[in-house]
Amino acid sequence: RHIVHSILFYRDILFDMLCEVLCTTLDCASRITMHMMYVAESGDPGYPKTGQWNPTSGGPSQSFIRAGIIAHSWRWATLDSQISAFKRTRGLTWRQEIKATDIRRGTGAFSGRSKTERIHILYDLLDTIGRELEIFIIAVSVDKKSKDRTQRKRLSDPSIYSMEILLERYNHYLEQFAHFPPSCHDVASL
């Protein structure tokens, strides 16, 4: 854990140094802007062999969802601190992942916790995200039932298709908000 924190500390110092060097070299008027996006997925990219959609028995899900959480690079260290504090106050370690499935089922980092406690943690998390974190969320949901599997893999494979669409939306976000954080009005126009 100490090594990881040291790496993060030095990463931040190196990033600041890189920005300073590039700004001096390029003679730019303002700091370079960079956004970071954490990408996660839900569901599976597979299709049923028998035509039956039954995710509860281990079969493929009917949809595949990919979401990206975007933050400006200068906010990344603060966001990491806020998430770490959120985990600490709820008895989670730095390495434990917060997964909605685990919260819902009481597995993973949330095994042994009551349903009431897990729901309370979920509401606290949503409140923290909505109130404190300066992030932007984009998502893509692929209805696998409506996909034509005879098309090229790029269009029929949910994992490839969703990533392509997510990256297009990320690019659109960067074009609109590269230098300024979005306001509520701007977000609604996406």
Tab-separated table of C-alpha atoms in Angstrom:
chain	number	residue	atom	x	y	z
A	1	ARG	CA	0.000	0.000	0.000
A	2	HIS	CA	2.854	2.360	0.837
A	3	ILE	CA	4.443	1.630	-2.532
A	4	VAL	CA	1.180	2.374	-4.362
A	5	HIS	CA	0.779	5.718	-2.588
A	6	SER	CA	4.415	6.576	-3.404
A	7	ILE	CA	3.813	5.755	-7.065
A	8	LEU	CA	0.691	7.944	-7.102
A	9	PHE	CA	2.607	10.774	-5.406
A	10	TYR	CA	5.472	10.592	-7.912
A	11	ARG	CA	3.011	10.240	-10.808
A	12	ASP	CA	1.398	13.526	-9.773
A	13	ILE	CA	4.786	15.260	-9.464
A	14	LEU	CA	5.889	13.941	-12.871
A	15	PHE	CA	2.625	15.057	-14.458
A	16	ASP	CA	3.029	18.566	-13.032
A	17	MET	CA	6.624	18.684	-14.262
A	18	LEU	CA	5.560	17.497	-17.722
A	19	CYS	CA	2.883	20.192	-17.904
A	20	GLU	CA	5.374	22.863	-16.900
A	21	VAL	CA	7.928	21.698	-19.475
A	22	LEU	CA	5.335	21.492	-22.239
A	23	CYS	CA	3.852	24.880	-21.364
A	24	THR	CA	7.305	26.447	-21.390
A	25	THR	CA	8.315	24.659	-24.590
A	26	LEU	CA	5.069	25.379	-26.392
A	27	ASP	CA	4.824	28.868	-24.895
A	28	CYS	CA	1.180	28.283	-24.085
A	29	ALA	CA	-0.851	30.799	-22.149
A	30	SER	CA	-2.535	28.278	-19.905
A	31	ARG	CA	-1.895	24.849	-18.498
A	32	ILE	CA	-2.450	21.836	-20.702
A	33	THR	CA	-5.804	20.235	-20.096
A	34	MET	CA	-6.178	16.510	-19.819
A	35	HIS	CA	-9.176	14.431	-18.867
A	36	MET	CA	-9.123	10.902	-17.542
A	37	MET	CA	-11.864	8.346	-18.089
A	38	TYR	CA	-12.395	5.207	-16.021
A	39	VAL	CA	-14.375	2.651	-18.043
A	40	ALA	CA	-16.432	-0.206	-16.604
A	41	GLU	CA	-18.935	-2.619	-18.056
A	42	SER	CA	-21.956	-4.570	-16.970
A	43	GLY	CA	-23.386	-7.652	-18.590
A	44	ASP	CA	-21.547	-9.886	-20.994
A	45	PRO	CA	-20.874	-9.564	-24.722
A	46	GLY	CA	-22.048	-13.098	-25.560
A	47	TYR	CA	-25.128	-14.370	-27.356
A	48	PRO	CA	-27.141	-17.493	-26.453
A	49	LYS	CA	-26.338	-20.682	-28.345
A	50	THR	CA	-29.923	-21.938	-28.093
A	51	GLY	CA	-31.710	-18.614	-28.515
A	52	GLN	CA	-32.615	-18.489	-24.807
A	53	TRP	CA	-31.715	-15.390	-22.818
A	54	ASN	CA	-31.311	-16.434	-19.198
A	55	PRO	CA	-28.650	-14.552	-17.238
A	56	THR	CA	-29.871	-15.959	-13.900
A	57	SER	CA	-28.709	-19.453	-14.918
A	58	GLY	CA	-25.338	-18.209	-16.138
A	59	GLY	CA	-26.496	-17.559	-19.683
A	60	PRO	CA	-25.842	-14.353	-21.563
A	61	SER	CA	-27.515	-11.109	-20.558
A	62	GLN	CA	-29.880	-9.324	-22.949
A	63	SER	CA	-27.926	-6.085	-22.724
A	64	PHE	CA	-24.334	-4.980	-22.466
A	65	ILE	CA	-23.594	-1.666	-20.768
A	66	ARG	CA	-20.362	0.280	-20.807
A	67	ALA	CA	-19.949	3.460	-18.775
A	68	GLY	CA	-17.179	6.011	-18.453
A	69	ILE	CA	-16.503	8.334	-15.543
A	70	ILE	CA	-14.621	11.417	-16.728
A	71	ALA	CA	-12.639	13.767	-14.518
A	72	HIS	CA	-10.250	16.584	-15.289
A	73	SER	CA	-6.696	15.544	-14.456
A	74	TRP	CA	-6.219	18.318	-11.901
A	75	ARG	CA	-9.149	16.840	-9.932
A	76	TRP	CA	-7.939	13.236	-10.024
A	77	ALA	CA	-5.941	13.263	-6.755
A	78	THR	CA	-8.831	14.930	-4.894
A	79	LEU	CA	-11.327	12.426	-6.300
A	80	ASP	CA	-9.089	9.550	-5.274
A	81	SER	CA	-8.876	10.991	-1.748
A	82	GLN	CA	-12.662	11.411	-1.550
A	83	ILE	CA	-13.289	7.852	-2.717
A	84	SER	CA	-10.664	6.509	-0.305
A	85	ALA	CA	-12.283	8.436	2.567
A	86	PHE	CA	-15.712	7.122	1.553
A	87	LYS	CA	-14.371	3.552	1.647
A	88	ARG	CA	-12.561	4.059	4.970
A	89	THR	CA	-15.659	5.419	6.727
A	90	ARG	CA	-17.616	2.353	5.588
A	91	GLY	CA	-15.029	-0.205	6.626
A	92	LEU	CA	-13.706	-0.937	3.134
A	93	THR	CA	-10.028	-1.183	2.289
A	94	TRP	CA	-8.378	0.849	-0.450
A	95	ARG	CA	-8.160	-2.215	-2.733
A	96	GLN	CA	-11.778	-3.359	-2.370
A	97	GLU	CA	-13.930	-2.501	-5.364
A	98	ILE	CA	-17.356	-0.958	-4.990
A	99	LYS	CA	-19.572	-2.935	-7.366
A	100	ALA	CA	-23.331	-2.515	-7.597
A	101	THR	CA	-23.743	-6.279	-8.047
A	102	ASP	CA	-21.830	-6.929	-4.827
A	103	ILE	CA	-23.890	-4.334	-2.963
A	104	ARG	CA	-27.120	-5.829	-4.288
A	105	ARG	CA	-26.185	-9.487	-3.628
A	106	GLY	CA	-24.119	-9.013	-0.484
A	107	THR	CA	-21.001	-10.514	-2.075
A	108	GLY	CA	-17.398	-9.368	-2.533
A	109	ALA	CA	-16.532	-6.414	-0.314
A	110	PHE	CA	-20.107	-6.398	1.010
A	111	SER	CA	-20.414	-10.009	2.124
A	112	GLY	CA	-21.658	-10.343	5.685
A	113	ARG	CA	-23.422	-6.973	5.630
A	114	SER	CA	-27.167	-6.692	6.049
A	115	LYS	CA	-29.364	-5.611	3.164
A	116	THR	CA	-30.268	-2.430	5.072
A	117	GLU	CA	-26.597	-1.552	5.554
A	118	ARG	CA	-25.807	-2.227	1.884
A	119	ILE	CA	-28.698	-0.035	0.715
A	120	HIS	CA	-27.522	2.716	3.068
A	121	ILE	CA	-24.001	2.487	1.580
A	122	LEU	CA	-25.445	2.650	-1.943
A	123	TYR	CA	-27.481	5.779	-1.135
A	124	ASP	CA	-24.435	7.379	0.519
A	125	LEU	CA	-22.363	6.598	-2.563
A	126	LEU	CA	-24.938	8.108	-4.924
A	127	ASP	CA	-25.195	11.178	-2.701
A	128	THR	CA	-21.403	11.542	-2.650
A	129	ILE	CA	-21.183	11.244	-6.426
A	130	GLY	CA	-23.988	13.733	-6.981
A	131	ARG	CA	-22.920	16.246	-4.352
A	132	GLU	CA	-19.164	16.194	-4.005
A	133	LEU	CA	-17.441	14.685	-6.983
A	134	GLU	CA	-16.739	16.827	-10.019
A	135	ILE	CA	-17.227	14.120	-12.598
A	136	PHE	CA	-19.121	13.551	-15.797
A	137	ILE	CA	-20.654	10.164	-16.635
A	138	ILE	CA	-21.347	8.802	-20.104
A	139	ALA	CA	-22.843	5.403	-20.858
A	140	VAL	CA	-23.802	3.125	-23.723
A	141	SER	CA	-26.397	0.392	-23.484
A	142	VAL	CA	-26.508	-2.237	-26.230
A	143	ASP	CA	-29.713	-4.253	-26.627
A	144	LYS	CA	-28.214	-7.494	-27.899
A	145	LYS	CA	-31.600	-8.808	-29.024
A	146	SER	CA	-31.812	-6.028	-31.619
A	147	LYS	CA	-28.286	-6.522	-33.034
A	148	ASP	CA	-27.923	-8.143	-36.450
A	149	ARG	CA	-25.245	-10.756	-35.810
A	150	THR	CA	-24.615	-11.210	-39.544
A	151	GLN	CA	-23.041	-7.738	-39.750
A	152	ARG	CA	-19.327	-7.124	-39.402
A	153	LYS	CA	-17.904	-7.883	-35.955
A	154	ARG	CA	-17.412	-4.169	-35.322
A	155	LEU	CA	-21.193	-3.692	-35.478
A	156	SER	CA	-22.389	-6.989	-33.995
A	157	ASP	CA	-19.987	-7.556	-31.085
A	158	PRO	CA	-21.372	-5.571	-28.107
A	159	SER	CA	-17.942	-5.113	-26.514
A	160	ILE	CA	-16.452	-3.566	-29.664
A	161	TYR	CA	-19.567	-1.602	-30.651
A	162	SER	CA	-20.104	-0.151	-27.156
A	163	MET	CA	-16.468	0.915	-26.823
A	164	GLU	CA	-16.572	2.656	-30.194
A	165	ILE	CA	-19.755	4.553	-29.261
A	166	LEU	CA	-18.386	5.384	-25.790
A	167	LEU	CA	-15.191	6.795	-27.304
A	168	GLU	CA	-17.226	8.857	-29.783
A	169	ARG	CA	-19.188	10.326	-26.857
A	170	TYR	CA	-15.968	10.919	-24.940
A	171	ASN	CA	-14.539	12.748	-27.949
A	172	HIS	CA	-17.732	14.830	-28.177
A	173	TYR	CA	-17.355	15.678	-24.479
A	174	LEU	CA	-13.732	16.723	-24.991
A	175	GLU	CA	-14.639	18.912	-27.968
A	176	GLN	CA	-17.285	20.739	-25.912
A	177	PHE	CA	-15.680	20.912	-22.479
A	178	ALA	CA	-11.940	20.549	-22.976
A	179	HIS	CA	-11.119	23.743	-21.098
A	180	PHE	CA	-14.183	24.346	-18.959
A	181	PRO	CA	-16.154	22.071	-16.646
A	182	PRO	CA	-19.723	21.565	-17.904
A	183	SER	CA	-22.663	23.313	-16.295
A	184	CYS	CA	-25.971	21.518	-15.776
A	185	HIS	CA	-27.332	23.233	-18.891
A	186	ASP	CA	-24.386	22.053	-21.018
A	187	VAL	CA	-24.668	18.471	-19.775
A	188	ALA	CA	-28.336	18.316	-20.761
A	189	SER	CA	-27.425	19.212	-24.355
A	190	LEU	CA	-25.205	16.173	-24.881
